[in-house]
XYZ file of C-alpha atoms in Angstrom:
744
model
C 0.101 -0.313 -0.053
C 1.627 2.945 -1.536
C 1.199 5.869 0.740
C 1.207 10.249 -0.927
C 2.549 12.099 1.853
C 3.656 15.370 -0.199
C 2.578 18.670 1.416
C 0.301 17.177 3.410
C 2.331 18.888 6.775
C 0.597 21.807 7.933
C 2.262 24.623 9.488
C 0.505 24.932 13.219
C 0.117 28.208 13.900
C -0.631 30.177 17.507
C -2.787 28.259 19.706
C -4.583 31.941 20.752
C -5.315 33.501 17.941
C -5.373 37.544 17.487
C -7.054 39.196 20.745
C -10.749 39.725 19.227
C -12.466 42.930 20.019
C -15.877 42.316 21.487
C -18.818 44.294 19.997
C -22.792 44.717 21.585
C -23.839 41.135 20.177
C -20.999 39.584 20.618
C -20.930 40.631 24.707
C -24.258 38.896 24.006
C -23.655 36.084 22.631
C -20.697 35.629 25.765
C -23.724 36.167 28.252
C -26.567 33.917 26.484
C -23.385 30.971 26.344
C -22.339 32.129 30.472
C -25.404 32.966 32.050
C -25.165 30.739 34.425
C -21.951 32.129 35.520
C -24.324 35.764 34.900
C -27.173 34.424 37.041
C -25.349 32.583 39.638
C -23.291 35.696 40.233
C -26.335 37.654 40.466
C -28.434 35.589 42.434
C -25.207 35.215 45.098
C -25.091 38.851 45.874
C -28.436 39.722 46.325
C -28.073 37.144 48.504
C -25.837 38.584 50.708
C -26.950 41.765 50.269
C -30.592 41.117 51.586
C -28.636 39.105 54.504
C -26.799 42.175 54.703
C -29.468 44.539 54.941
C -31.630 42.352 57.451
C -28.539 42.154 59.584
C -28.121 45.885 59.903
C -29.796 48.370 62.368
C -31.771 51.027 60.199
C -30.935 54.270 60.708
C -31.631 57.754 59.674
C -29.825 60.974 58.830
C -30.620 64.296 59.116
C -28.761 67.387 57.204
C -29.344 71.131 58.173
C -27.845 73.735 55.991
C -25.515 76.344 57.474
C -24.231 79.366 55.703
C -20.838 81.671 56.797
C -22.100 84.949 56.368
C -19.482 87.551 54.942
C -21.103 90.850 55.421
C -20.420 93.184 58.938
C -23.234 94.352 60.392
C -24.352 98.772 59.438
C -25.087 99.105 63.614
C -21.733 100.235 64.801
C -18.002 99.718 63.040
C -15.877 97.419 65.146
C -12.852 97.068 63.023
C -10.473 97.015 66.164
C -12.633 95.249 68.762
C -15.256 93.081 66.780
C -14.618 91.578 63.081
C -17.616 89.115 61.398
C -16.007 85.896 60.099
C -14.806 86.427 56.402
C -16.176 83.838 54.083
C -13.134 82.127 52.695
C -12.162 78.552 52.107
C -9.140 78.603 55.229
C -12.285 79.868 57.242
C -14.934 77.637 56.031
C -12.525 74.838 57.041
C -11.742 76.733 60.673
C -15.637 76.424 60.935
C -15.944 72.702 60.408
C -13.631 72.043 63.130
C -15.156 74.796 65.285
C -18.889 72.994 64.671
C -16.526 69.395 65.479
C -15.370 70.532 68.182
C -15.810 68.557 71.788
C -17.182 71.381 73.040
C -20.144 72.436 70.754
C -20.647 68.699 71.631
C -21.066 68.512 75.010
C -23.296 71.969 75.118
C -25.454 70.093 72.365
C -25.317 66.724 74.693
C -26.648 69.118 77.206
C -29.330 70.779 76.157
C -30.539 67.409 75.154
C -29.949 64.990 77.381
C -28.411 62.484 74.903
C -26.226 61.256 78.113
C -29.203 59.143 79.482
C -30.027 57.357 75.430
C -27.794 53.823 75.449
C -27.543 54.966 71.332
C -24.546 57.104 72.825
C -23.556 55.248 76.228
C -21.641 52.116 75.986
C -20.750 49.862 78.490
C -17.756 51.275 79.819
C -19.945 54.888 80.202
C -22.326 53.224 82.295
C -19.937 51.763 84.398
C -18.462 55.069 85.157
C -21.713 56.606 86.208
C -22.392 53.426 88.351
C -19.422 54.334 89.851
C -19.891 58.248 90.149
C -23.091 57.374 91.521
C -21.718 55.210 94.233
C -18.874 57.185 94.968
C -21.143 59.882 95.389
C -23.798 58.374 97.594
C -21.172 57.172 99.700
C -19.388 60.736 100.471
C -22.613 61.826 101.176
C -23.087 59.473 104.308
C -19.847 59.406 105.962
C -20.045 62.549 107.714
C -17.140 61.548 110.163
C -14.165 61.864 108.117
C -14.045 65.108 105.890
C -11.291 64.203 104.024
C -12.870 60.584 102.640
C -15.766 62.368 101.762
C -13.697 64.737 99.481
C -12.311 61.879 97.880
C -15.220 60.690 97.343
C -16.493 63.008 95.702
C -13.739 64.031 93.505
C -14.291 60.437 92.058
C -17.855 60.493 91.427
C -16.754 63.684 89.622
C -13.572 62.458 87.811
C -16.021 59.313 86.373
C -18.813 61.809 85.541
C -16.280 63.371 82.887
C -15.181 60.347 81.984
C -18.487 59.417 80.977
C -19.103 62.418 79.514
C -16.017 61.694 77.327
C -17.322 58.557 76.407
C -20.711 60.145 75.548
C -18.579 63.057 73.202
C -16.967 60.862 71.692
C -19.930 57.755 69.871
C -21.814 61.580 69.437
C -19.005 62.644 67.252
C -19.079 59.567 65.408
C -22.581 60.105 64.192
C -21.292 63.897 63.532
C -20.642 64.729 60.560
C -19.733 67.967 59.181
C -18.107 69.016 55.440
C -18.009 71.392 53.188
C -20.338 71.917 50.208
C -18.454 72.614 46.940
C -17.245 76.422 46.051
C -20.050 77.642 48.531
C -19.473 79.261 51.488
C -22.730 76.446 52.868
C -21.423 73.752 55.694
C -23.662 70.665 55.983
C -23.989 69.481 59.202
C -25.354 65.919 58.927
C -26.036 63.268 61.982
C -26.738 60.022 61.747
C -29.531 58.421 64.928
C -31.724 55.089 65.228
C -34.346 57.157 65.997
C -35.278 59.982 62.662
C -36.714 63.246 64.829
C -33.644 62.523 67.318
C -31.636 62.923 64.000
C -33.387 66.289 62.889
C -33.099 67.883 66.600
C -29.193 67.026 67.092
C -28.521 68.668 63.768
C -30.496 71.350 64.484
C -29.293 71.841 68.088
C -25.843 71.743 66.398
C -25.900 74.269 63.380
C -28.478 76.681 66.248
C -25.498 75.962 68.956
C -22.646 77.077 66.129
C -24.624 80.100 65.148
C -25.817 81.004 68.344
C -21.757 80.973 69.751
C -21.116 83.934 67.752
C -23.904 86.141 68.968
C -22.320 84.974 72.845
C -18.806 85.245 71.352
C -19.599 88.591 70.376
C -21.524 89.505 73.751
C -18.430 88.361 75.823
C -15.941 90.933 73.531
C -18.507 93.421 73.711
C -18.926 93.280 77.346
C -14.853 93.269 78.499
C -13.993 96.064 75.731
C -16.776 98.293 77.189
C -15.864 97.407 80.553
C -11.982 98.411 79.378
C -13.006 101.263 77.585
C -14.968 102.804 81.063
C -11.904 102.506 83.368
C -10.049 104.194 80.573
C -12.406 107.189 79.407
C -12.473 107.584 83.698
C -8.882 108.176 83.587
C -8.865 109.737 80.456
C -11.127 112.460 81.922
C -9.893 112.788 85.224
C -6.217 113.066 82.971
C -7.658 116.109 80.350
C -8.848 118.140 83.418
C -5.352 118.014 84.916
C -3.403 118.718 81.920
C -5.982 122.273 81.312
C -5.796 123.304 84.991
C -1.834 123.242 84.456
C -2.152 124.954 81.228
C -4.309 127.887 82.838
C -1.986 127.915 85.854
C 1.394 128.346 84.080
C -0.706 130.908 81.638
C -2.008 133.002 84.245
C 1.142 132.821 86.417
C 3.689 133.888 83.327
C 0.973 136.128 82.091
C 0.287 134.633 78.748
C -3.632 135.888 78.561
C -4.649 134.847 75.464
C -7.221 136.518 73.324
C -9.608 135.721 71.076
C -6.991 133.928 69.144
C -2.857 135.187 70.384
C -1.828 136.161 73.376
C -3.054 139.260 75.132
C 0.858 140.574 74.488
C 0.883 139.307 70.686
C -2.826 141.205 70.060
C -1.169 145.036 71.638
C 1.970 144.332 69.261
C -0.862 144.159 67.075
C -2.436 147.138 67.440
C 0.555 149.512 68.089
C 1.897 148.278 64.486
C -1.481 148.908 63.288
C -1.234 152.307 64.875
C 2.107 153.228 64.153
C 1.938 152.684 60.539
C -1.261 154.973 60.545
C 0.822 157.806 62.758
C 3.815 157.011 59.989
C 1.916 158.094 57.494
C -0.366 160.507 58.963
C 3.294 162.331 59.617
C 4.669 161.795 56.253
C 1.597 163.662 54.833
C 1.665 165.965 56.897
C 5.373 166.770 56.426
C 4.418 166.709 52.204
C 1.924 169.351 52.971
C 3.988 171.644 55.031
C 6.960 171.217 52.540
C 4.948 171.779 49.662
C 3.141 175.368 51.158
C 6.773 176.726 52.584
C 8.503 175.990 49.235
C 5.540 177.966 47.396
C 5.432 180.522 50.346
C 9.143 181.587 49.299
C 8.259 181.706 45.981
C 5.853 184.285 46.890
C 3.288 182.118 45.067
C 1.689 180.625 48.153
C -1.530 181.285 46.801
C -0.669 178.295 44.345
C -1.198 175.654 47.209
C -3.737 174.005 47.244
C -3.639 172.845 51.047
C -3.549 176.665 51.517
C -6.766 177.302 49.110
C -8.689 174.322 50.512
C -9.076 175.909 53.523
C -12.889 176.924 54.419
C -12.080 180.303 55.369
C -9.962 181.333 52.550
C -12.405 180.596 50.166
C -15.131 182.587 52.155
C -12.451 185.496 52.398
C -11.565 184.832 48.435
C -15.046 184.656 47.270
C -15.936 187.811 49.796
C -12.775 189.881 47.725
C -13.878 188.341 44.745
C -17.304 190.421 45.635
C -15.191 193.560 46.717
C -13.388 194.270 43.401
C -16.415 193.211 41.077
C -18.011 196.446 43.552
C -15.221 198.992 42.899
C -14.448 198.291 39.082
C -18.606 199.118 38.664
C -17.449 201.898 41.059
C -14.247 202.900 39.248
C -16.266 203.589 36.250
C -19.316 204.793 37.452
C -17.775 207.604 39.527
C -14.512 207.680 39.159
C -11.106 206.311 41.182
C -11.187 209.609 43.613
C -14.961 209.276 44.761
C -15.274 208.446 48.450
C -17.050 205.285 47.821
C -14.511 204.417 44.937
C -11.750 204.914 48.050
C -14.151 202.615 50.123
C -13.956 200.083 48.610
C -10.356 199.884 48.054
C -9.960 199.798 51.594
C -12.878 197.613 52.147
C -10.423 195.281 49.547
C -7.443 195.708 51.713
C -9.157 194.827 54.871
C -10.214 191.317 52.902
C -6.076 190.597 51.949
C -4.846 191.571 55.295
C -7.721 188.883 56.459
C -6.457 185.967 53.659
C -3.043 187.051 54.232
C -3.430 186.312 58.210
C -5.631 183.471 57.526
C -3.074 181.562 55.088
C -0.563 181.757 57.901
C -2.956 180.191 60.103
C -3.360 177.419 58.021
C 0.495 177.712 57.364
C 1.261 177.323 61.785
C -1.598 174.976 61.335
C 0.737 172.176 59.421
C 3.538 172.809 61.062
C 1.626 172.036 64.247
C -0.225 168.953 62.659
C 3.692 167.600 61.911
C 4.665 168.375 65.120
C 1.965 166.299 66.578
C 2.361 163.193 64.047
C 5.380 163.238 64.638
C 5.315 163.082 68.243
C 2.753 160.444 68.357
C 4.554 158.115 66.457
C 7.872 158.424 68.649
C 5.434 157.940 71.356
C 3.907 155.056 69.636
C 7.308 153.392 68.390
C 8.207 153.613 72.222
C 5.472 151.763 73.494
C 5.961 149.125 70.372
C 9.827 148.720 71.794
C 8.188 147.891 75.184
C 6.090 145.210 74.432
C 8.520 143.569 72.412
C 10.745 143.093 75.580
C 7.778 141.936 76.803
C 7.478 139.756 73.923
C 10.665 138.497 73.824
C 10.733 137.190 77.557
C 7.687 135.414 77.151
C 8.244 133.608 74.291
C 10.623 131.448 76.233
C 8.022 130.999 79.124
C 5.713 130.057 75.839
C 7.563 127.179 74.758
C 6.733 125.587 78.333
C 3.564 126.677 77.610
C 2.939 124.900 73.849
C 4.066 121.455 75.696
C 2.087 121.917 78.830
C -1.272 122.414 75.800
C 0.100 119.921 73.988
C -0.237 117.417 75.980
C -3.946 118.570 76.999
C -4.699 118.014 73.585
C -3.541 115.133 73.502
C -5.634 114.076 76.147
C -8.184 115.466 74.819
C -8.186 113.437 71.695
C -7.620 110.527 73.378
C -10.345 111.173 75.312
C -12.465 111.673 72.280
C -11.372 108.203 70.645
C -12.389 106.288 74.046
C -15.942 107.941 73.794
C -16.503 106.938 69.745
C -15.254 103.324 70.543
C -18.192 102.886 73.778
C -20.561 104.229 71.659
C -19.467 102.091 69.407
C -19.154 99.133 71.665
C -22.530 100.374 74.177
C -24.921 98.536 70.997
C -23.060 95.364 70.922
C -24.261 94.278 74.267
C -27.685 94.441 73.559
C -28.352 90.270 71.784
C -31.344 92.018 69.114
C -29.027 94.088 67.769
C -26.399 91.481 66.703
C -26.407 90.126 63.296
C -24.589 86.451 63.173
C -21.758 85.316 61.587
C -22.999 82.091 60.489
C -26.965 82.032 59.828
C -29.470 78.471 59.715
C -29.875 78.456 55.565
C -32.454 75.440 55.715
C -33.207 73.460 59.190
C -32.324 69.940 59.316
C -35.970 68.064 58.972
C -37.147 64.596 59.724
C -36.260 62.002 57.339
C -37.905 59.650 56.288
C -36.321 57.186 54.405
C -33.764 55.059 56.613
C -30.083 54.251 55.879
C -28.787 52.559 54.040
C -31.739 52.793 51.864
C -32.541 49.284 51.015
C -34.099 50.102 47.435
C -30.560 52.302 46.533
C -28.549 49.286 47.849
C -30.160 46.535 46.397
C -30.221 48.358 42.720
C -26.392 49.155 43.635
C -25.780 45.407 44.162
C -27.495 44.240 41.133
C -25.247 46.635 39.172
C -22.315 45.782 40.812
C -23.377 41.825 40.520
C -24.508 42.527 36.628
C -20.803 43.808 36.145
C -19.042 40.832 38.505
C -21.089 38.490 36.287
C -19.964 39.905 32.567
C -16.478 40.087 33.908
C -16.853 36.409 35.192
C -18.254 35.735 32.160
C -15.794 37.734 29.932
C -13.211 35.540 31.697
C -14.370 32.441 31.671
C -14.217 33.034 28.148
C -10.935 33.939 28.120
C -10.346 31.178 30.424
C -12.207 28.650 27.690
C -9.059 26.562 25.983
C -11.663 24.512 24.085
C -12.684 24.860 20.813
C -15.980 26.328 20.067
C -15.999 26.939 16.358
C -14.792 25.844 12.970
C -12.821 28.929 12.572
C -10.623 28.576 16.206
C -9.611 25.077 14.772
C -8.204 26.348 11.382
C -6.479 29.231 13.299
C -4.733 26.836 16.145
C -4.361 23.789 13.561
C -3.827 24.991 10.111
C -6.267 22.120 9.575
C -10.164 22.406 8.338
C -12.831 21.055 10.073
C -14.910 19.004 7.859
C -17.646 17.509 9.960
C -19.626 18.408 13.413
C -21.060 15.496 15.659
C -23.691 16.772 17.867
C -24.045 14.552 20.692
C -26.505 11.946 19.724
C -29.532 11.020 22.097
C -30.840 7.646 21.655
C -31.448 6.032 24.385
C -29.770 3.610 26.713
C -27.843 2.235 23.523
C -25.632 4.728 23.063
C -25.174 6.726 19.774
C -23.999 3.622 18.110
C -27.647 2.807 17.753
C -28.387 6.697 16.212
C -27.184 5.167 12.896
C -30.017 2.401 13.008
C -32.489 5.106 13.066
C -34.724 5.035 10.164
C -35.379 8.998 9.993
C -31.929 11.547 9.248
C -30.801 13.473 11.549
C -28.418 15.926 11.997
C -25.452 13.114 13.650
C -25.848 10.682 10.422
C -25.387 14.052 8.222
C -22.736 14.501 10.393
C -21.194 10.788 9.893
C -21.576 11.234 6.285
C -20.538 14.356 5.539
C -17.319 13.043 7.363
C -16.755 10.511 4.726
C -17.750 12.671 2.020
C -15.363 15.611 3.167
C -12.798 13.053 3.644
C -13.344 11.487 -0.475
C -13.737 15.003 -1.825
C -10.268 16.432 -0.108
C -8.219 12.769 -0.564
C -6.153 12.948 -3.824
C -6.988 9.299 -3.896
C -10.133 7.577 -6.364
C -11.156 6.042 -3.171
C -10.435 5.997 0.343
C -9.227 2.301 1.254
C -8.179 2.804 4.969
C -8.536 5.258 7.624
C -7.397 6.202 10.781
C -9.773 7.527 13.373
C -7.459 8.979 16.415
C -7.703 11.794 19.030
C -5.793 13.942 21.426
C -7.823 12.177 25.146
C -9.800 9.855 25.427
C -13.383 9.939 25.531
C -13.733 12.463 22.623
C -15.975 10.384 20.602
C -13.283 8.628 18.030
C -14.609 5.704 18.789
C -18.495 7.059 18.156
C -16.893 8.860 14.619
C -15.454 5.277 13.874
C -18.132 3.125 14.168
C -20.326 5.617 12.848
C -18.538 5.363 9.702
C -18.062 1.823 9.802
C -21.788 1.206 9.596
C -22.492 3.950 6.797
C -20.449 2.606 4.607
C -21.883 -1.056 5.771
C -25.789 0.141 5.165
C -24.133 1.998 2.061
C -23.464 -1.253 0.308
C -19.868 -1.202 0.969
C -17.357 -4.092 2.305
C -16.565 -2.232 5.418
C -14.558 -3.322 8.092
C -13.566 -2.102 11.231
C -10.691 -2.811 13.525
C -10.671 -2.182 16.828
C -7.003 -1.164 17.066
C -7.037 0.318 21.090
C -5.612 -2.587 22.719
C -5.245 -1.062 25.871
C -8.431 0.081 26.528
C -11.097 -1.490 23.903
C -14.786 -0.932 23.986
C -15.970 -2.003 19.967
C -16.720 -5.235 21.384
C -18.876 -3.539 24.056
C -20.840 -1.268 22.485
C -21.370 -3.110 19.004
C -21.958 -6.593 21.688
C -19.620 -8.545 19.959
C -16.908 -11.222 21.678
C -13.489 -9.737 22.118
C -11.236 -12.818 21.344
C -10.407 -13.736 19.302
C -9.150 -10.244 17.635
C -6.648 -8.217 16.510
C -3.614 -9.342 18.717
C -4.370 -13.084 17.847
C -4.185 -12.565 14.390
C -0.691 -10.258 14.671
C 0.737 -13.051 16.828
C -0.261 -15.778 15.054
C -2.793 -17.331 17.049
C -6.013 -16.926 14.658
C -6.263 -16.403 10.938
C -8.512 -13.331 9.591
C -11.640 -15.521 9.753
C -11.343 -16.410 12.833
C -11.614 -13.023 13.593
C -13.898 -11.441 11.679
C -17.343 -10.685 12.911
C -20.503 -9.410 11.596
C -22.217 -6.785 13.125
C -25.643 -8.297 12.271
C -27.902 -4.784 12.199
C -25.574 -3.315 9.365
C -23.220 -6.002 7.920
C -20.610 -4.213 9.017
C -16.992 -6.898 9.597
C -15.637 -6.191 12.771
C -12.105 -7.142 14.570
C -11.936 -6.908 18.171
C -8.896 -5.846 19.822
C -8.213 -9.722 21.545
C -6.425 -11.267 23.876
C -4.573 -8.936 25.999
C -0.775 -8.193 24.576
C 2.697 -7.983 26.595
C 3.475 -4.674 24.534
C 0.844 -3.232 22.473
C 3.596 -0.432 20.730
C 5.808 -3.236 19.350
C 2.975 -4.929 17.891
C 1.052 -2.351 16.393
C 4.589 -1.293 14.961
C 6.052 -4.353 13.875
C 5.522 -5.646 10.078
C 3.092 -8.058 10.920
C 0.125 -4.685 10.841
C 1.182 -3.527 8.057
C 0.929 -6.917 5.830
C -2.301 -7.116 7.659
C -3.246 -3.993 6.869
C -2.789 -4.850 3.182
C -4.454 -7.480 3.423
C -7.773 -6.003 4.342
C -7.284 -3.158 2.037
C -7.486 -5.887 -1.232
C -10.294 -8.233 0.523
C -12.799 -4.930 2.032
C -13.909 -1.455 0.094
C -12.908 0.546 3.915
C -10.923 0.037 6.313
C -11.398 2.092 9.755
C -8.798 1.907 12.743
C -10.033 3.207 16.301
C -6.918 3.719 17.744
C -5.632 4.947 20.847
C -5.370 8.258 22.690
C -2.554 10.256 21.093
C -2.030 12.227 24.535
C -1.964 8.716 26.130
C 0.157 5.947 24.386
C 2.233 6.286 21.090
C -0.059 3.898 19.536
C -1.770 5.719 16.723
C 1.544 7.148 15.966
C 2.617 3.896 14.342
C -0.496 3.226 12.712
C -0.785 6.697 11.193
C 1.776 5.991 8.404
C 0.088 2.581 7.298
C -3.540 4.271 6.534
C -4.417 6.274 3.945
C -6.595 8.708 6.162
C -5.983 9.909 8.794
C -9.218 11.943 10.643
C -8.332 14.006 13.909
C -11.418 14.710 16.598
C -11.770 16.499 19.392
C -14.263 16.983 21.385
C -16.094 20.472 21.249
C -15.887 23.052 24.428
C -13.720 20.587 26.120
C -10.042 19.208 24.147
C -7.391 21.895 25.091
C -5.382 23.464 22.226
C -2.193 23.383 23.686
C -3.538 19.497 24.153
C -4.405 19.282 20.185
C -1.495 21.152 19.180
C 0.938 18.541 20.718
C -0.902 15.505 19.596
C -0.962 16.958 16.416
C 2.964 17.644 16.275
C 3.351 14.338 17.421
C 1.510 12.776 14.721
C 3.263 14.811 11.988
C 6.160 13.613 13.217
C 5.133 10.229 12.021
C 4.126 11.673 8.072
C 0.632 10.531 9.622
C -0.707 14.576 8.750
C -4.553 13.916 9.621
C -6.966 15.427 6.585
C -9.397 16.935 8.387
C -10.729 17.364 11.995
C -14.168 16.466 13.339
C -15.853 18.548 16.065
C -17.754 15.842 18.212
C -20.003 15.956 21.331
C -21.266 20.069 19.270
C -23.598 21.327 21.843
C -25.865 22.323 19.580
C -28.335 25.078 21.827
C -24.836 26.163 22.498
C -22.767 26.290 19.321
C -25.766 28.715 17.988
C -25.159 31.373 20.726
C -21.388 32.262 19.504
C -22.522 33.160 16.032
C -19.831 31.532 13.588
C -20.823 29.935 10.575
C -20.326 26.858 11.347
C -23.750 27.552 14.198
C -25.644 27.891 10.733
C -25.743 23.959 10.449
C -27.866 23.852 13.503
C -30.288 26.586 12.861
C -33.775 25.649 13.444
C -34.945 25.943 9.725
C -31.790 23.652 9.022
C -33.042 21.230 11.427
C -36.973 21.338 10.336
C -35.401 18.480 7.451
C -34.989 16.226 9.803
C -37.199 14.162 12.445
C -34.814 13.572 15.117
C -31.652 14.970 15.653
C -29.578 16.785 18.173
C -31.415 19.858 20.002
């Protein structure tokens, strides 16, 4: 029997193909394929969640919102004494720590009587309270020993303080204070088993915190007011002393003041003013006198305006003019010698003499005025010099006076400042006038839902369970090293899948009985498809010998071998099935035939071909069982007797099918592969590992026994449709309608 093995050695790629990306359809298929994992995970997590929720004591959480104000009260400006809160991030953090402080917690605990509630008192704190009560009772009874009573009282106080500290610690565990994002609002949350108590405590904490600002301001204002009153009293006394010192020194030094300056300064100013006026008068009088005297020397005194401005001179001039007019008229009328004319001339001379006399009198008056002005000016100068001497003496004393005045002025200003501050702080003592630095924006309402919210917890648990289930499903999918479809087999082995054999369900007789069914099925079509695909791919006109093997036991190779043999026998061909699995033979059991004599007996010469041949009565196929137990099956199957027997069998039968042992168990199949014309490799669907298949095929290839194709056995027709690959179409519902029986 000549074997043509050229160009049949496949190149095995990596067991794992390139990483696949998961789209929505693929994820849906994975969930459907691994729904037991997803459902189990969801069920387990939800069951644990329900159990956990049933063990929890329900609690309630109330929330109050407090806003830290940044504005200042307009009632009084207390920049140095009282300032409101500046709302920045650092201040907000500081205020949060104030709310969390133990001092504020103690005030709320005392206000609401929380030390009496079991929720906040541990067994240790209750023990401390009992100790305090006993110590107080013993101290009250022991009147004979005062020292012992004091000691008992101290122990009682210490026990109460320790108990209160325990309550405060427990209280702070229930209190949650946090800022809100990008705002000045602080959230005050309190959690308790009592919904009403949770709201009461949250509101009490918020109110105590906001009232703290008013109390602090009032305390500061009271302290500031008391201090300011003392300072004002002291400053008033200081101002009185300094003002008295100024006036006493002023009186003693003669530095009496006028309206604005000292009296000496006012006198000097007045003398200077009068002296300036006197000097001006003297100068004017001297100028007038000099002018008149100069005109007198020039015999032109009548040209002096100062003389002519005299009313007497002006009147005499008028009378002189009248006399001249009358004289002129009489001279024309009566002549120069007329007595009346002579009388008029005499009268004219008298007037002229009067005018000259008056001019002399005016001239002497001007001279007298100059003398008086000069004397007055000299007198004022002497008086001014005396005052200047007094001023020089006063200036030296005024330096000391100004120092006293500055001290008095400083005391007055300081008194005014403190009086202003006192007026500003006094209104702050009124509680109604105070504006707190923080306001309760939203009081806490009584919570209606307990914590944890079972609906939310169950919803979150469901989501987590679904995600975990999906993750486990994806992990199971990635860890699934079995072959699920033909593409995986081709990518991993380089060999084509020539047939799929679904799980045959034919009762207790096993899958072998499926070949005897009168109606077609997917299993029968898989057996027929195996032979047809082998014939189409083979380079020979007809396949005479065929080896069926696998990598691991119980993958369905024996079922395939029996099916091929029976199918060819039913088709009218002489088919021979040889059970070459000498270690764990099963053909005779499945076909209900005798094990001996068989192949081993034939090869060792203990039986002839006719003696070992058995007939499969339902189909007419011939069968050679394994026979007696062999000492060394590998040596026996590798002997020349096997080749001679196969050549003889191929001459007598149309098809010889060899059911060999698994490749990963023993190397028997490696001895038979070079002797058979074709080899079929069976892989159990979804179970046989890819590395195992690769190693088995490499082992088989080393003997030049390259399989012609792969058969996927025990295919789950329901699951393979969930993978969405091309070979899943073999098991579509429309395809199955062609058959009245088969796999489901």
